[in-house]
């Protein structure tokens, strides 16, 4: 079962319109069917839109997995709306692509910590442990 925080992140990721996230700075928080400005923006096809959503899933999952090592990445991916094509193989087995998207440290094989924002750093150029 997903934590409250993971469920809320997943709901936000699933709800957003990622199809024009590459051209709009509105947190993908509009609904295309109700947006009079949608026609003026390039729209990604379904495959590219799913790629954006999947990348957003991985970024959020990296932090959530660090916070909760027991996070079920497949359950979280599904809740985020990540395509079953990414979560399962053609024969229905779990696809290793989901776990491969999580960063691990080179030396220990543990999940890598999220980048650390350094104090008084003008640009975000976090460091990785």
C-alpha atoms as a printed R data frame, in Angstrom:
    type eleno elety resid chain resno       x       y       z
1   ATOM     1    CA   UNK     A     1   0.000   0.000   0.000
2   ATOM     2    CA   UNK     A     2   1.328   3.426  -0.926
3   ATOM     3    CA   UNK     A     3   1.917   6.028   1.743
4   ATOM     4    CA   UNK     A     4  -0.336   9.079   1.843
5   ATOM     5    CA   UNK     A     5   2.458  11.186   0.338
6   ATOM     6    CA   UNK     A     6   3.101   8.706  -2.486
7   ATOM     7    CA   UNK     A     7  -0.644   8.527  -3.261
8   ATOM     8    CA   UNK     A     8  -0.856  12.325  -3.411
9   ATOM     9    CA   UNK     A     9   2.197  12.602  -5.686
10  ATOM    10    CA   UNK     A    10   0.785   9.863  -7.909
11  ATOM    11    CA   UNK     A    11  -2.580  11.608  -8.159
12  ATOM    12    CA   UNK     A    12  -0.898  14.867  -9.163
13  ATOM    13    CA   UNK     A    13   1.294  13.149 -11.753
14  ATOM    14    CA   UNK     A    14  -1.653  11.247 -13.214
15  ATOM    15    CA   UNK     A    15  -3.939  14.311 -13.276
16  ATOM    16    CA   UNK     A    16  -1.634  16.678 -15.184
17  ATOM    17    CA   UNK     A    17  -1.752  17.209 -18.949
18  ATOM    18    CA   UNK     A    18   1.818  16.317 -19.927
19  ATOM    19    CA   UNK     A    19   1.106  16.484 -23.688
20  ATOM    20    CA   UNK     A    20   2.322  20.070 -24.001
21  ATOM    21    CA   UNK     A    21   4.593  20.289 -20.956
22  ATOM    22    CA   UNK     A    22   7.538  20.907 -23.285
23  ATOM    23    CA   UNK     A    23   6.095  24.279 -24.401
24  ATOM    24    CA   UNK     A    24   4.128  25.597 -21.406
25  ATOM    25    CA   UNK     A    25   5.204  26.745 -17.983
26  ATOM    26    CA   UNK     A    26   2.000  26.081 -16.097
27  ATOM    27    CA   UNK     A    27   3.040  22.928 -14.163
28  ATOM    28    CA   UNK     A    28   0.968  20.972 -16.698
29  ATOM    29    CA   UNK     A    29  -1.950  21.962 -14.486
30  ATOM    30    CA   UNK     A    30  -4.527  22.708 -17.125
31  ATOM    31    CA   UNK     A    31  -7.120  20.433 -18.624
32  ATOM    32    CA   UNK     A    32  -6.767  20.553 -22.395
33  ATOM    33    CA   UNK     A    33 -10.496  20.109 -22.947
34  ATOM    34    CA   UNK     A    34 -11.241  23.252 -20.899
35  ATOM    35    CA   UNK     A    35  -8.286  25.399 -21.961
36  ATOM    36    CA   UNK     A    36  -8.892  28.084 -24.605
37  ATOM    37    CA   UNK     A    37  -5.105  28.504 -24.998
38  ATOM    38    CA   UNK     A    38  -4.391  24.842 -25.725
39  ATOM    39    CA   UNK     A    39  -4.685  25.227 -29.500
40  ATOM    40    CA   UNK     A    40  -1.681  27.549 -29.616
41  ATOM    41    CA   UNK     A    41   0.727  24.983 -28.182
42  ATOM    42    CA   UNK     A    42   2.410  22.038 -29.808
43  ATOM    43    CA   UNK     A    43   1.101  18.768 -28.461
44  ATOM    44    CA   UNK     A    44   3.148  15.619 -28.017
45  ATOM    45    CA   UNK     A    45   1.818  12.353 -29.350
46  ATOM    46    CA   UNK     A    46   0.726   9.679 -26.862
47  ATOM    47    CA   UNK     A    47   4.138   7.957 -26.815
48  ATOM    48    CA   UNK     A    48   6.057  11.165 -26.091
49  ATOM    49    CA   UNK     A    49   3.487  12.244 -23.500
50  ATOM    50    CA   UNK     A    50   3.897   8.911 -21.723
51  ATOM    51    CA   UNK     A    51   7.686   9.380 -21.788
52  ATOM    52    CA   UNK     A    52   7.339  12.741 -20.010
53  ATOM    53    CA   UNK     A    53   4.968  11.247 -17.410
54  ATOM    54    CA   UNK     A    54   7.324   8.298 -16.863
55  ATOM    55    CA   UNK     A    55  10.310  10.604 -16.358
56  ATOM    56    CA   UNK     A    56   8.318  12.640 -13.822
57  ATOM    57    CA   UNK     A    57   7.420   9.367 -12.068
58  ATOM    58    CA   UNK     A    58  11.128   8.426 -11.843
59  ATOM    59    CA   UNK     A    59  12.184  11.793 -10.440
60  ATOM    60    CA   UNK     A    60   9.543  11.651  -7.705
61  ATOM    61    CA   UNK     A    61  10.124   7.920  -7.098
62  ATOM    62    CA   UNK     A    62  13.844   8.551  -6.537
63  ATOM    63    CA   UNK     A    63  13.068  10.766  -3.551
64  ATOM    64    CA   UNK     A    64  10.181   8.648  -2.249
65  ATOM    65    CA   UNK     A    65  12.273   5.459  -2.466
66  ATOM    66    CA   UNK     A    66  15.044   7.156  -0.499
67  ATOM    67    CA   UNK     A    67  12.510   8.185   2.133
68  ATOM    68    CA   UNK     A    68  10.793   4.782   2.177
69  ATOM    69    CA   UNK     A    69  12.941   1.860   0.973
70  ATOM    70    CA   UNK     A    70   9.791  -0.290   0.909
71  ATOM    71    CA   UNK     A    71   8.060   1.845  -1.726
72  ATOM    72    CA   UNK     A    72   6.622  -0.459  -4.376
73  ATOM    73    CA   UNK     A    73   7.847   1.191  -7.576
74  ATOM    74    CA   UNK     A    74   5.385  -0.740  -9.742
75  ATOM    75    CA   UNK     A    75   2.398   0.212  -7.616
76  ATOM    76    CA   UNK     A    76   3.548   3.836  -7.627
77  ATOM    77    CA   UNK     A    77   4.142   3.788 -11.410
78  ATOM    78    CA   UNK     A    78   0.668   2.403 -12.012
79  ATOM    79    CA   UNK     A    79  -0.893   4.984  -9.679
80  ATOM    80    CA   UNK     A    80   0.942   7.741 -11.597
81  ATOM    81    CA   UNK     A    81  -0.568   6.533 -14.870
82  ATOM    82    CA   UNK     A    82   2.672   5.143 -16.300
83  ATOM    83    CA   UNK     A    83   1.840   2.901 -19.239
84  ATOM    84    CA   UNK     A    84   1.640  -0.832 -18.608
85  ATOM    85    CA   UNK     A    85   4.045  -1.119 -21.560
86  ATOM    86    CA   UNK     A    86   6.709   0.270 -19.189
87  ATOM    87    CA   UNK     A    87   5.727  -1.654 -16.075
88  ATOM    88    CA   UNK     A    88   5.203  -5.118 -17.593
89  ATOM    89    CA   UNK     A    89   6.664  -7.245 -20.344
90  ATOM    90    CA   UNK     A    90   4.528  -8.669 -23.129
91  ATOM    91    CA   UNK     A    91   4.079 -11.903 -21.170
92  ATOM    92    CA   UNK     A    92   2.819 -10.032 -18.093
93  ATOM    93    CA   UNK     A    93   5.975 -10.172 -15.975
94  ATOM    94    CA   UNK     A    94   7.249  -7.050 -14.197
95  ATOM    95    CA   UNK     A    95   9.539  -5.071 -16.471
96  ATOM    96    CA   UNK     A    96  12.992  -4.224 -15.087
97  ATOM    97    CA   UNK     A    97  12.824  -0.837 -16.803
98  ATOM    98    CA   UNK     A    98  10.991   0.604 -13.805
99  ATOM    99    CA   UNK     A    99  13.729  -0.263 -11.300
100 ATOM   100    CA   UNK     A   100  16.453   0.576 -13.835
101 ATOM   101    CA   UNK     A   101  15.251   4.183 -13.772
102 ATOM   102    CA   UNK     A   102  16.225   4.543 -10.110
103 ATOM   103    CA   UNK     A   103  19.756   5.824  -9.497
104 ATOM   104    CA   UNK     A   104  22.043   3.663  -7.346
105 ATOM   105    CA   UNK     A   105  25.483   4.403  -5.931
106 ATOM   106    CA   UNK     A   106  28.377   2.842  -7.803
107 ATOM   107    CA   UNK     A   107  30.213   1.477  -4.800
108 ATOM   108    CA   UNK     A   108  27.511  -0.051  -2.594
109 ATOM   109    CA   UNK     A   109  24.601  -0.683  -4.921
110 ATOM   110    CA   UNK     A   110  22.321   1.210  -2.533
111 ATOM   111    CA   UNK     A   111  19.781   3.687  -3.820
112 ATOM   112    CA   UNK     A   112  21.504   7.014  -4.386
113 ATOM   113    CA   UNK     A   113  20.452   9.856  -2.161
114 ATOM   114    CA   UNK     A   114  18.652  12.724  -3.857
115 ATOM   115    CA   UNK     A   115  20.929  15.651  -4.752
116 ATOM   116    CA   UNK     A   116  21.786  17.957  -1.896
117 ATOM   117    CA   UNK     A   117  21.026  21.627  -2.338
118 ATOM   118    CA   UNK     A   118  23.998  23.481  -0.931
119 ATOM   119    CA   UNK     A   119  23.385  26.453   1.367
120 ATOM   120    CA   UNK     A   120  23.621  29.853  -0.366
121 ATOM   121    CA   UNK     A   121  24.000  28.221  -3.745
122 ATOM   122    CA   UNK     A   122  22.738  30.639  -6.426
123 ATOM   123    CA   UNK     A   123  22.091  27.948  -9.057
124 ATOM   124    CA   UNK     A   124  20.835  24.473  -8.348
125 ATOM   125    CA   UNK     A   125  23.755  22.215  -9.126
126 ATOM   126    CA   UNK     A   126  23.191  19.633  -6.404
127 ATOM   127    CA   UNK     A   127  25.802  17.084  -5.468
128 ATOM   128    CA   UNK     A   128  25.214  13.359  -5.520
129 ATOM   129    CA   UNK     A   129  26.385  10.937  -2.840
